[in-house]
Coordinates of C-alpha atoms in Angstrom, one line a residue:
X23 CA -10.0 8.5 -2.5
X24 CA -10.8 9.7 -6.1
X25 CA -14.1 12.3 -6.4
X26 CA -17.0 11.5 -7.9
X27 CA -17.0 12.2 -11.4
X28 CA -19.6 14.7 -12.7
X29 CA -22.2 13.2 -15.5
X30 CA -21.2 14.6 -18.9
X31 CA -23.7 16.9 -20.7
X32 CA -24.7 17.4 -24.3
X33 CA -23.0 20.2 -24.6
X34 CA -19.7 18.4 -23.2
X35 CA -20.3 15.5 -25.7
X36 CA -20.9 17.9 -28.7
X37 CA -17.5 19.9 -28.1
X38 CA -15.7 16.9 -27.2
X39 CA -16.7 15.1 -30.8
X40 CA -16.4 17.9 -32.5
X41 CA -13.2 19.9 -30.7
X42 CA -11.2 19.4 -33.6
X43 CA -13.4 20.6 -36.6
X44 CA -14.0 23.8 -34.6
X45 CA -10.4 24.5 -33.6
X46 CA -9.6 24.1 -37.4
X47 CA -12.2 26.3 -38.5
X48 CA -11.0 29.3 -36.2
X49 CA -7.4 28.8 -37.0
X50 CA -8.3 28.5 -41.2
X51 CA -10.2 31.9 -40.4
X52 CA -7.6 33.8 -38.7
X53 CA -5.2 32.7 -41.4
X54 CA -7.4 34.0 -44.0
X55 CA -8.0 36.8 -42.3
X56 CA -4.1 37.2 -42.1
X57 CA -4.1 37.4 -45.6
X58 CA -6.4 39.7 -46.6
X59 CA -5.1 42.4 -43.9
X60 CA -1.7 41.8 -45.8
X61 CA -3.6 42.4 -49.3
X62 CA -5.5 45.7 -48.1
X63 CA -2.1 46.9 -46.3
X64 CA -0.1 46.2 -50.1
X65 CA -3.0 47.6 -51.7
X66 CA -2.6 51.1 -50.3
X67 CA 1.0 51.0 -51.1
X68 CA 1.1 49.6 -54.9
X69 CA -2.7 50.8 -55.9
X70 CA -1.7 49.1 -59.2
X71 CA -0.8 45.3 -58.1
X72 CA -4.7 44.9 -57.4
X73 CA -4.2 41.9 -60.3
X74 CA -1.3 40.5 -58.5
X75 CA -3.3 39.3 -55.7
X76 CA -6.3 38.5 -57.6
X77 CA -4.2 36.3 -60.0
X78 CA -2.5 34.8 -57.0
X79 CA -5.4 34.2 -54.8
X80 CA -5.0 30.6 -54.6
X81 CA -1.8 30.8 -53.0
X82 CA -3.9 30.9 -49.8
X83 CA -4.3 26.9 -50.1
X84 CA -0.4 27.5 -49.6
X85 CA -1.1 29.1 -46.4
X86 CA -3.8 26.9 -44.8
X87 CA -3.1 23.2 -46.4
X88 CA 0.4 23.2 -44.5
X89 CA -0.7 24.9 -41.6
X90 CA -3.4 22.3 -41.2
X91 CA -1.7 19.2 -41.9
X92 CA 1.4 20.0 -39.8
X93 CA -0.9 20.9 -37.0
X94 CA -2.7 17.5 -37.2
X95 CA 0.4 15.5 -37.5
X96 CA 1.8 17.0 -34.5
X97 CA -1.2 16.6 -32.2
X98 CA -2.0 19.9 -31.2
X99 CA -5.8 19.9 -31.6
X100 CA -5.6 17.1 -29.7
X101 CA -4.2 19.5 -26.8
X102 CA -5.8 21.6 -24.2
X103 CA -4.5 25.1 -24.5
X104 CA -5.7 26.0 -21.3
X105 CA -2.9 24.2 -20.1
X106 CA 0.0 24.4 -22.6
X107 CA 3.1 23.4 -21.7
X108 CA 6.6 24.9 -22.9
X109 CA 6.9 21.4 -25.0
X110 CA 3.1 22.6 -26.9
X111 CA 4.8 25.9 -27.2
X112 CA 7.9 24.6 -29.0
X113 CA 5.7 22.2 -30.7
X114 CA 3.7 25.3 -32.5
X115 CA 6.4 27.3 -32.9
X116 CA 7.8 24.7 -35.2
X117 CA 4.3 24.3 -37.5
X118 CA 4.1 27.8 -37.6
X119 CA 7.5 28.2 -38.8
X120 CA 7.2 25.2 -41.1
X121 CA 4.1 26.0 -42.8
X122 CA 5.1 29.8 -43.6
X123 CA 8.5 28.6 -44.9
X124 CA 6.3 26.1 -47.1
X125 CA 3.4 29.2 -48.0
X126 CA 6.6 31.6 -48.8
X127 CA 8.6 29.0 -51.0
X128 CA 5.4 27.8 -53.0
X129 CA 4.2 31.2 -53.4
X130 CA 7.3 32.4 -54.7
X131 CA 7.5 29.9 -57.6
X132 CA 4.6 29.8 -58.6
X133 CA 4.0 33.5 -58.8
X134 CA 6.6 33.6 -61.5
X135 CA 9.2 35.0 -58.7
X136 CA 7.5 38.2 -58.4
X137 CA 9.7 40.0 -55.8
X138 CA 7.0 41.9 -54.3
X139 CA 4.7 39.0 -54.0
X140 CA 7.3 37.2 -52.2
X141 CA 7.9 40.3 -49.8
X142 CA 4.1 40.1 -49.6
X143 CA 4.4 36.2 -48.4
X144 CA 6.9 36.6 -45.9
X145 CA 4.5 39.7 -44.0
X146 CA 1.8 38.0 -44.3
X147 CA 3.6 34.3 -42.8
X148 CA 4.6 36.8 -40.0
X149 CA 1.1 38.3 -39.6
X150 CA -0.2 34.5 -39.7
X151 CA 2.0 32.9 -36.9
X152 CA 1.2 35.7 -34.9
X153 CA -2.2 36.3 -34.9
X154 CA -2.3 32.1 -34.1
X155 CA -0.2 32.2 -30.9
X156 CA -1.4 35.6 -29.6
X157 CA -5.5 33.7 -30.0
X158 CA -3.5 30.9 -28.1
X159 CA -2.0 32.9 -25.4
X160 CA -5.1 35.1 -25.1
X161 CA -7.2 31.5 -24.6
X162 CA -4.9 30.1 -22.2
X163 CA -5.1 33.8 -19.8
X164 CA -9.2 34.0 -20.1
X165 CA -9.4 30.1 -18.7
X166 CA -7.0 30.9 -16.3
X167 CA -9.1 34.0 -14.9
X168 CA -12.1 31.7 -15.3
X169 CA -10.9 29.0 -13.7
X170 CA -9.7 31.1 -10.3
X171 CA -13.0 33.0 -10.2
X172 CA -14.6 29.8 -10.2
X173 CA -12.2 27.9 -7.7
X174 CA -12.9 30.9 -5.4
X175 CA -14.5 29.7 -2.1
X176 CA -13.8 26.1 -2.8
X177 CA -11.7 23.5 -0.3
X178 CA -8.0 25.3 0.5
X179 CA -5.5 22.7 -0.6
X180 CA -1.6 23.1 0.2
X181 CA 0.7 20.9 -1.7
X182 CA 3.8 19.8 -0.3
X183 CA 6.4 19.6 -3.1
X184 CA 7.1 21.8 -5.5
X185 CA 8.4 19.1 -7.9
X186 CA 7.0 17.6 -10.7
X187 CA 4.9 15.5 -9.3
X188 CA 3.6 18.7 -7.5
X189 CA 3.9 20.5 -10.3
X190 CA 1.3 17.7 -12.0
X191 CA -0.9 17.4 -9.4
X192 CA -1.7 20.9 -9.8
X193 CA -2.4 20.4 -13.1
X194 CA -4.6 17.9 -12.7
X195 CA -6.4 20.0 -10.0
X196 CA -6.9 22.8 -12.3
X197 CA -8.0 19.9 -15.2
X198 CA -11.3 19.6 -13.1
X199 CA -14.0 21.4 -14.8
X200 CA -16.5 21.2 -11.7
X201 CA -13.2 21.1 -9.1
X202 CA -14.3 22.2 -5.4
X203 CA -10.6 22.8 -4.3
X204 CA -8.7 25.6 -4.5
X205 CA -4.8 25.4 -4.4
X206 CA -3.1 27.9 -2.4
X207 CA 0.1 27.2 -1.8
X208 CA 3.2 25.0 -2.2
X209 CA 5.4 24.0 0.6
X210 CA 9.2 22.8 -0.3
X211 CA 12.4 22.7 1.3
X212 CA 14.5 23.8 -1.9
X213 CA 15.2 27.5 -0.4
X214 CA 15.7 28.2 -4.0
X215 CA 11.9 27.5 -4.8
X216 CA 10.5 29.5 -1.9
X217 CA 8.6 32.6 -2.5
X218 CA 8.5 31.6 -6.2
X219 CA 5.2 31.1 -8.5
X220 CA 4.7 27.9 -10.2
X221 CA 1.5 28.3 -12.4
X222 CA 0.5 31.1 -10.7
X223 CA 0.8 29.5 -7.3
X224 CA 3.6 30.6 -4.5
X225 CA 5.9 28.2 -2.7
X226 CA 5.0 29.9 0.8
X227 CA 7.6 28.3 2.8
X228 CA 9.4 25.0 3.7
X229 CA 8.1 22.2 5.4
X230 CA 9.1 23.2 8.7
X231 CA 6.3 26.2 7.9
X232 CA 3.8 24.1 7.3
X233 CA 2.3 24.4 11.1
X234 CA 2.1 28.1 11.2
X235 CA 1.4 29.1 7.3
X236 CA -1.3 26.3 7.3
X237 CA -3.3 28.4 10.0
X238 CA -2.8 31.7 8.4
X239 CA -3.7 30.7 5.1
X240 CA -6.8 28.8 6.7
X241 CA -5.6 25.1 4.6
X242 CA -8.1 22.5 4.8
X243 CA -6.4 19.9 3.3
X244 CA -2.9 19.1 2.8
X245 CA -1.5 16.9 0.1
X246 CA 2.0 15.3 0.2
X247 CA 3.5 14.9 -3.3
X248 CA 6.6 13.7 -2.7
X249 CA 6.7 10.4 -4.4
X250 CA 10.4 9.7 -3.4
X251 CA 10.2 10.5 -0.1
X252 CA 12.5 8.3 2.0
X253 CA 10.7 6.9 5.0
X254 CA 12.4 9.2 7.5
X255 CA 11.1 12.3 5.4
X256 CA 8.0 11.0 5.1
X257 CA 7.9 10.3 9.3
X258 CA 9.3 13.9 9.7
X259 CA 6.8 15.7 7.4
X260 CA 4.0 13.4 8.4
X261 CA 4.3 14.6 12.2
X262 CA 4.3 18.3 11.1
X263 CA 0.8 18.0 9.3
X264 CA -0.6 15.5 11.7
X265 CA -0.3 18.6 14.3
X266 CA -2.5 20.7 12.1
X267 CA -6.2 21.0 12.0
X268 CA -6.0 19.5 8.4
X269 CA -7.3 16.4 6.2
X270 CA -4.0 14.8 5.2
X271 CA -3.7 13.1 1.9
X272 CA -1.0 11.5 -0.3
X273 CA -0.3 11.2 -4.0
X274 CA 0.7 7.4 -5.4
X275 CA 3.8 5.9 -5.1
X276 CA 6.4 6.5 -8.5
X277 CA 4.7 3.3 -10.2
X278 CA 1.3 3.8 -9.5
X279 CA 1.6 7.4 -10.8
X280 CA 3.0 5.9 -14.4
X281 CA 0.1 3.7 -14.7
X282 CA -2.4 6.5 -13.2
X283 CA -2.2 10.3 -15.2
X284 CA -4.5 11.6 -13.2
X285 CA -3.0 11.5 -9.5
X286 CA -5.0 14.0 -8.2
X287 CA -8.1 11.5 -8.6
X288 CA -5.6 8.1 -7.1
X289 CA -4.4 10.6 -4.1
X290 CA -5.2 8.3 -1.1
X291 CA -5.9 8.9 2.8
X292 CA -2.6 8.4 5.2
X293 CA -2.8 4.6 6.0
X294 CA -1.7 3.4 9.6
X295 CA 0.9 1.6 8.0
X296 CA 2.6 4.8 6.9
X297 CA 3.0 5.7 10.8
X298 CA 5.0 2.8 11.4
X299 CA 8.6 3.9 12.7
X300 CA 10.7 2.4 10.4
X301 CA 10.8 1.7 6.7
X302 CA 8.8 -1.4 5.2
X303 CA 10.3 -4.8 4.8
X304 CA 11.1 -6.0 1.3
X305 CA 12.6 -9.6 1.6
X306 CA 14.4 -11.0 -1.3
X307 CA 11.8 -13.4 -2.9
X308 CA 14.0 -15.2 -5.5
X309 CA 14.1 -18.4 -3.9
X310 CA 10.5 -18.5 -2.8
X311 CA 9.5 -20.1 -6.2
X312 CA 12.3 -22.5 -5.6
X313 CA 11.1 -23.6 -2.5
X314 CA 7.1 -23.7 -3.4
X315 CA 7.2 -24.6 -7.4
X316 CA 5.8 -28.0 -7.7
X317 CA 5.2 -28.8 -4.1
X318 CA 1.7 -29.9 -2.1
X319 CA 1.7 -27.4 0.3
X320 CA -0.8 -27.3 3.3
X321 CA -1.8 -23.8 5.3
X322 CA -3.2 -24.2 8.6
X323 CA -5.9 -21.7 9.4
X324 CA -5.9 -20.5 5.9
X325 CA -9.0 -18.3 6.5
X326 CA -7.7 -16.5 8.8
X327 CA -5.8 -12.9 8.3
X328 CA -2.3 -14.5 8.3
X329 CA -3.3 -17.8 6.8
X330 CA -4.7 -15.9 3.6
X331 CA -1.9 -13.9 3.0
X332 CA 0.3 -16.7 3.3
X333 CA -2.4 -18.7 0.5
X334 CA -2.2 -15.1 -1.8
X335 CA 1.6 -15.3 -1.6
X336 CA 2.2 -19.3 -2.1
X337 CA -0.4 -18.9 -4.7
X338 CA 2.1 -17.0 -6.8
X339 CA 5.0 -19.3 -7.3
X340 CA 3.0 -22.0 -8.7
X341 CA 2.4 -25.0 -6.4
X342 CA 1.6 -28.3 -7.2
X343 CA -1.3 -28.3 -4.8
X344 CA -2.6 -25.6 -2.3
X345 CA -4.7 -27.5 0.5
X346 CA -6.4 -24.5 2.9
X347 CA -7.2 -26.3 6.3
X348 CA -9.7 -24.0 8.6
X349 CA -12.6 -24.6 11.2
X350 CA -14.3 -21.7 10.2
X351 CA -15.9 -22.3 6.6
X352 CA -16.8 -18.9 6.0
X353 CA -13.7 -17.6 6.1
X354 CA -12.3 -20.5 4.1
X355 CA -14.5 -19.9 1.6
X356 CA -13.7 -16.4 0.9
X357 CA -10.1 -16.9 0.4
X358 CA -11.0 -20.0 -2.0
X359 CA -13.6 -17.5 -3.8
X360 CA -11.2 -15.1 -3.8
X361 CA -8.0 -17.0 -5.3
X362 CA -10.7 -18.7 -8.0
X363 CA -11.8 -15.8 -9.0
X364 CA -8.4 -14.7 -9.8
X365 CA -6.7 -17.8 -10.9
X366 CA -9.7 -19.7 -12.4
X367 CA -9.0 -23.1 -13.5
X368 CA -4.9 -23.0 -13.3
X369 CA -4.3 -23.6 -9.7
X370 CA -5.2 -26.8 -7.6
X371 CA -6.9 -25.4 -4.7
X372 CA -8.5 -27.6 -2.1
X373 CA -10.5 -26.7 0.7
X374 CA -10.4 -29.2 4.0
X375 CA -13.2 -27.8 7.0
X376 CA -11.3 -29.6 10.4
X377 CA -9.6 -29.1 13.1
X378 CA -6.2 -29.4 14.3
X379 CA -7.3 -31.2 17.8
X380 CA -8.2 -34.2 15.7
X381 CA -5.1 -36.4 15.2
X382 CA -7.0 -39.0 13.0
X383 CA -8.6 -36.5 11.0
X384 CA -5.4 -34.7 10.5
X385 CA -3.9 -37.9 9.6
X386 CA -6.5 -38.8 7.0
X387 CA -5.6 -35.4 5.6
X388 CA -2.0 -35.9 5.8
X389 CA -2.3 -39.2 4.3
X390 CA -4.7 -38.0 1.5
X391 CA -2.4 -35.1 0.2
X392 CA 1.5 -35.7 1.6
X393 CA 2.0 -31.9 1.9
X394 CA 6.1 -31.7 1.1
X395 CA 5.4 -27.8 3.0
X396 CA 3.5 -27.2 6.1
X397 CA 3.0 -23.5 7.3
X398 CA 0.8 -23.5 10.8
X399 CA -0.9 -20.3 11.2
X400 CA -4.1 -21.8 12.9
X401 CA -4.2 -20.5 16.7
X402 CA -6.3 -18.8 19.5
X403 CA -4.7 -15.8 19.9
X404 CA -6.9 -13.3 21.6
X405 CA -5.1 -12.7 24.9
X406 CA -7.6 -11.6 27.7
X407 CA -10.3 -14.5 25.8
X408 CA -7.7 -17.2 26.2
X409 CA -6.8 -16.3 30.2
X410 CA -10.4 -16.8 31.2
X411 CA -10.2 -20.2 28.7
X412 CA -6.7 -21.9 29.3
X413 CA -7.8 -25.4 28.6
X414 CA -9.1 -24.3 24.9
X415 CA -6.0 -22.3 24.6
X416 CA -3.9 -25.6 25.4
X417 CA -5.7 -28.1 23.7
X418 CA -6.2 -25.9 20.5
X419 CA -2.6 -24.3 20.2
X420 CA -0.7 -26.7 22.1
X421 CA -1.9 -30.1 21.2
X422 CA -2.8 -28.9 17.9
X423 CA 0.6 -27.8 17.0
X424 CA 1.5 -31.4 18.5
X425 CA -0.3 -33.3 16.1
X426 CA 0.8 -31.4 13.0
X427 CA 4.5 -31.7 14.2
X428 CA 3.8 -36.0 14.7
X429 CA 2.6 -36.2 11.6
X430 CA 5.0 -34.3 9.4
X431 CA 7.4 -35.9 11.0
X432 CA 5.7 -39.2 10.0
X433 CA 4.5 -38.1 6.3
X434 CA 8.1 -36.6 5.6
X435 CA 7.1 -33.1 5.2
X436 CA 10.3 -31.1 3.6
X437 CA 9.8 -27.7 5.8
X438 CA 7.2 -27.2 8.5
X439 CA 7.1 -23.3 10.1
X440 CA 5.0 -22.2 13.1
X441 CA 3.3 -18.9 13.4
X442 CA 4.4 -17.6 16.6
X443 CA 4.3 -14.4 18.7
X444 CA 6.3 -11.9 20.8
X445 CA 3.8 -12.8 23.4
X446 CA 6.1 -16.1 23.5
X447 CA 9.1 -14.1 24.7
X448 CA 8.8 -14.4 29.0
X449 CA 5.5 -14.7 28.5
X450 CA 2.7 -13.1 31.5
X451 CA -0.5 -14.8 29.8
X452 CA -1.9 -18.2 29.0
X453 CA -1.9 -17.1 24.7
X454 CA 2.1 -16.3 25.1
X455 CA 2.8 -19.0 27.4
X456 CA 1.1 -21.9 24.6
X457 CA 3.1 -19.9 21.9
X458 CA 6.6 -20.4 23.9
X459 CA 5.4 -24.2 24.4
X460 CA 4.7 -24.6 20.7
X461 CA 8.5 -23.0 19.9
X462 CA 9.6 -25.8 22.5
X463 CA 7.9 -28.5 20.4
X464 CA 9.8 -27.3 17.4
X465 CA 12.7 -26.6 19.0
X466 CA 12.6 -30.8 20.4
X467 CA 12.6 -31.5 16.9
X468 CA 16.2 -30.4 16.1
X469 CA 17.8 -34.1 16.2
X470 CA 14.9 -36.4 16.0
X471 CA 13.1 -35.5 12.5
X472 CA 14.3 -35.4 8.5
X473 CA 11.7 -32.4 8.3
X474 CA 12.9 -29.4 8.9
X475 CA 11.1 -27.6 11.8
X476 CA 11.4 -23.8 12.2
X477 CA 9.4 -21.0 14.5
X478 CA 8.7 -17.5 12.8
X479 CA 8.3 -15.0 15.9
X480 CA 6.8 -11.5 15.2
X481 CA 4.7 -8.6 16.5
X482 CA 1.4 -7.1 16.3
X483 CA 0.0 -7.7 12.8
X484 CA -2.1 -4.3 11.4
X485 CA -5.5 -5.1 10.3
X486 CA -5.3 -8.8 11.7
X487 CA -8.4 -10.4 13.2
X488 CA -8.7 -9.0 16.4
X489 CA -5.8 -6.8 16.5
X490 CA -5.7 -3.2 18.0
X491 CA -6.2 -1.1 14.4
X492 CA -9.7 -2.7 13.7
X493 CA -10.9 -1.9 17.1
X494 CA -9.5 1.7 17.3
X495 CA -11.1 2.3 14.1
X496 CA -14.4 1.1 15.3
X497 CA -14.6 2.7 18.0
X498 CA -13.5 6.1 16.2
X499 CA -16.5 5.3 13.7
X500 CA -18.9 5.2 16.8
X501 CA -17.5 8.9 18.3
X502 CA -15.3 7.5 20.7
X503 CA -14.3 6.9 23.6
X504 CA -11.2 5.0 22.1
X505 CA -9.7 2.7 24.8
X506 CA -6.1 2.9 25.5
X507 CA -5.0 0.4 28.7
X508 CA -2.2 2.8 29.5
X509 CA -0.6 5.8 28.1
X510 CA 2.9 4.2 28.4
X511 CA 2.2 0.7 26.8
X512 CA 4.3 -0.5 23.5
X513 CA 3.9 -2.8 21.1
X514 CA 5.7 -3.6 17.6
X515 CA 3.8 -3.8 14.6
X516 CA 4.5 -5.0 10.7
X517 CA 2.0 -5.4 7.7
X518 CA 0.2 -8.7 6.9
X519 CA 2.7 -8.9 3.8
X520 CA 6.0 -8.1 5.9
X521 CA 4.8 -10.9 8.4
X522 CA 3.9 -13.7 5.4
X523 CA 7.3 -12.8 3.6
X524 CA 9.3 -13.4 6.8
X525 CA 7.2 -17.0 7.0
X526 CA 8.2 -18.0 3.5
X527 CA 11.9 -16.5 4.2
X528 CA 12.1 -18.7 6.7
X529 CA 10.8 -21.7 4.7
X530 CA 13.4 -21.0 2.4
X531 CA 16.5 -20.3 4.7
X532 CA 15.5 -22.3 7.8
X533 CA 16.9 -24.8 9.8
X534 CA 15.6 -27.6 12.0
X535 CA 14.9 -26.3 15.5
X536 CA 15.1 -22.3 14.5
X537 CA 13.5 -19.6 15.9
X538 CA 13.3 -16.6 13.6
X539 CA 12.7 -12.7 14.6
X540 CA 11.9 -9.8 12.8
X541 CA 13.8 -6.3 13.4
X542 CA 10.9 -4.6 13.5
X543 CA 12.6 -1.3 14.4
X544 CA 11.5 1.0 17.7
X545 CA 8.3 -0.2 19.0
X546 CA 4.6 2.5 18.8
X547 CA 3.1 3.7 21.9
X548 CA -0.1 2.8 21.7
X549 CA -1.0 5.9 22.9
X550 CA 0.6 7.8 20.3
X551 CA -0.8 5.4 17.7
X552 CA -4.7 6.4 18.6
X553 CA -4.0 9.8 18.6
X554 CA -3.0 9.8 14.8
X555 CA -5.8 7.4 13.6
X556 CA -8.2 10.0 15.4
X557 CA -6.1 12.6 13.4
X558 CA -6.3 10.9 9.9
X559 CA -10.3 10.5 10.7
X560 CA -10.4 13.9 10.7
X561 CA -11.0 14.8 14.2
X562 CA -9.4 16.1 17.5
X563 CA -8.1 14.0 20.2
X564 CA -9.7 14.5 23.7
X565 CA -11.7 17.4 21.9
X566 CA -14.0 15.6 19.3
X567 CA -13.2 11.9 20.2
X568 CA -12.0 11.4 23.8
X569 CA -9.6 8.9 24.7
X570 CA -9.8 7.1 28.2
X571 CA -6.9 4.5 29.9
X572 CA -8.6 1.4 31.2
X573 CA -5.4 -0.3 32.9
X574 CA -3.9 -3.4 31.7
X575 CA -6.3 -6.3 31.0
X576 CA -5.6 -9.7 32.1
X577 CA -2.3 -11.0 30.8
X578 CA -1.1 -8.1 29.1
X579 CA 2.3 -6.4 29.4
X580 CA 3.3 -3.4 29.6
X581 CA 6.2 -3.2 26.9
X582 CA 6.8 -6.6 24.7
X583 CA 9.6 -8.5 23.7
X584 CA 11.2 -10.5 20.6
X585 CA 13.9 -12.0 21.6
X586 CA 14.6 -14.4 24.3
X587 CA 18.0 -14.3 24.7
X588 CA 19.5 -11.0 22.8
X589 CA 23.3 -12.3 23.4
X590 CA 22.3 -15.3 21.5
X591 CA 20.7 -14.1 18.4
X592 CA 22.5 -13.6 14.8
X593 CA 21.1 -11.5 12.2
X594 CA 21.1 -13.5 8.8
X595 CA 19.5 -10.9 6.8
X596 CA 19.4 -7.2 7.1
X597 CA 15.9 -7.6 8.8
X598 CA 16.0 -11.3 10.2
X599 CA 17.4 -12.8 13.0
X600 CA 17.8 -16.5 14.1
X601 CA 17.8 -16.9 17.9
X602 CA 20.3 -19.6 19.4
X603 CA 18.2 -21.0 22.0
X604 CA 19.2 -24.2 24.2
X605 CA 18.2 -27.6 23.1
X606 CA 14.8 -29.0 24.5
X607 CA 15.0 -32.7 25.4
X608 CA 11.6 -34.6 23.6
X609 CA 11.4 -36.4 27.2
X610 CA 10.8 -33.0 28.7
X611 CA 7.4 -32.2 26.0
X612 CA 6.2 -35.7 26.3
X613 CA 6.0 -35.2 30.5
X614 CA 4.6 -31.4 29.9
X615 CA 2.0 -33.0 27.9
X616 CA 1.0 -35.8 30.1
X617 CA 0.8 -33.2 33.0
X618 CA -1.1 -30.8 30.8
X619 CA -3.7 -33.9 29.5
X620 CA -4.1 -34.8 33.3
X621 CA -5.0 -31.2 34.6
X622 CA -7.4 -31.3 31.4
X623 CA -9.1 -34.4 32.6
X624 CA -9.4 -33.0 36.0
X625 CA -10.6 -29.6 34.6
X626 CA -8.3 -27.9 36.5
X627 CA -7.6 -24.9 35.0
X628 CA -5.7 -23.6 38.0
X629 CA -3.3 -26.3 38.2
X630 CA -3.4 -25.9 34.2
X631 CA -1.8 -22.5 34.0
X632 CA 0.8 -23.6 36.7
X633 CA 1.9 -26.3 34.6
X634 CA 2.2 -24.2 31.5
X635 CA 4.0 -21.4 33.0
X636 CA 6.6 -23.7 34.5
X637 CA 7.0 -25.0 31.3
X638 CA 7.3 -21.8 29.6
X639 CA 10.0 -20.6 31.6
X640 CA 11.7 -23.7 32.7
X641 CA 11.8 -25.7 29.8
X642 CA 15.1 -24.6 29.0
X643 CA 16.6 -25.3 32.3
X644 CA 15.4 -29.3 31.6
X645 CA 14.2 -29.4 35.5
X646 CA 12.9 -32.5 34.5
X647 CA 13.5 -33.9 38.5
X648 CA 10.7 -31.5 39.3
X649 CA 8.4 -32.6 36.7
X650 CA 8.9 -37.2 37.1
X651 CA 5.4 -38.3 38.7
X652 CA 3.3 -41.4 37.5
X653 CA 1.1 -39.9 34.9
X654 CA -0.7 -41.9 32.3
X655 CA 1.2 -42.8 29.1
X656 CA 1.5 -40.7 26.3
X657 CA 0.5 -43.0 23.6
X658 CA -2.8 -41.4 23.0
X659 CA -1.9 -37.6 23.0
X660 CA -3.7 -35.4 20.6
X661 CA -6.8 -36.7 20.5
X662 CA -8.6 -34.3 23.0
X663 CA -11.9 -33.0 21.6
X664 CA -13.4 -32.9 18.0
X665 CA -14.8 -29.1 18.8
X666 CA -12.6 -26.0 18.8
X667 CA -12.0 -23.1 16.6
X668 CA -8.6 -22.2 15.1
X669 CA -8.2 -18.8 13.3
X670 CA -5.3 -17.5 11.8
X671 CA -3.1 -14.3 13.7

């Protein structure tokens, strides 16, 4: 959220180009002035020595030349003395002492070792050092006064963190010639700093006092300037900041600070990711390269939010080919152009527009590309819409997955990863039930194929297509109201990169028929999330923007779960569980698919939902007796229509 830079004026351009020359002339003037002040002083003491000064007038060069050379060698003319540091002062002292020493020794030798002249050069050196040093100090003081006067009336800023980053941030703010911001105070939990001044700015209190002191000091904006904060510390400080009426921004990470010296210009608003009630997930990606490098990789739903991020990450590990498959051409085109722009001709990238519901078309593509890795992200995932369109959900999600599983087995795919959902756990809606049945298809392949089939289950993905975050943002931008189903409803959240890293990690470690789950920490109350998003946008909930509670939509749960059987889940990584599920027989899958197909042909959505829910809940019990009916053969399953839409979730 960098501020708009000011257009340079002719005066500023001139001063910038001639800054070194102007400063050199000023310093030389002070040096020569020091010399003649000492000459006048000595003439009063020793009137008969006028000839001594006239004869040794050339020694002024021994004073000026070393000073000018050393000042440039040490880069002191490139410094902004209004922001001088202890290091700058130390350099200045070294230059002054060194040049004075050269002046004294050179003048003493060339003057015939005249003792009177020796004392004169020492006095001149002391005079020059003092005048130069004081001139820099006076310039600094005058600038400070001018700066404080100029900044009066600007946006009042409080900086959280009086460490190196906070001081650096303060210097950045002060360096803005047209700065419309006025630093008022620091907050720091080091009680030894509380009450002290840093560059004239007081450490007003600890972070526990943010709410009270920001109100008393009329703070407009709080800047969190502690890049090394742990997640828990950041959450605690954010909670206190968000309870004020102030805007809240944060400085970059330590890595970004190294690459961008002006952290004030690169500060950013608090993002929704900052509000997750857990540390970001950082998985070990060393094995990704071994799995992907030199392989042909197919990503279904490659234009969607998850699918496109899969493509971004996969391409980094040097696949032999990357095939992006999607029914929605605009999204597929966007990720194609993004990758081409970034990698150029160095990648083998192919885009195919097709529906996974079309078995024949899928077989043509499998035969053409012979993929070795398949990441299946294509799906209908909108819960309320699928409640009204269960036939499309079954055709696309279930039969589309069935087509891909059969073809992956037939064409010798090494690994197949299904993108599933937390809504597959004890599903109460059509979308979740279709996802659960897709998991069951994966489970049924455990002992039937050389392909390693696995599913990856996670919660809501921040910023994904159709998720609550973009919806809330649009409602806030329109001025409200923000619609929340219930004050008590909770959801698990993860970022898109986290979701994709989990998918890739499951591809590395996955065993046939396994379901992998990410430890997503504590769930988030949607009501709290909505309120924090309103505050981050600069508004006050219930005053500036209303929140309306509309009740659960069709198929929605109050609480989401991630694991079907918590007593049968093993932790294989610090953040990943593998759920031990009962074996699902292939016969059960085929019989259920036959029932789906008959209900679809009858256009009987009520029956379809009944079959779907029965399968989702009774699959593990293998209640085949209840399913034994005389349906048509499953030989032509999978060809259930050519139209449809798959979007990655």
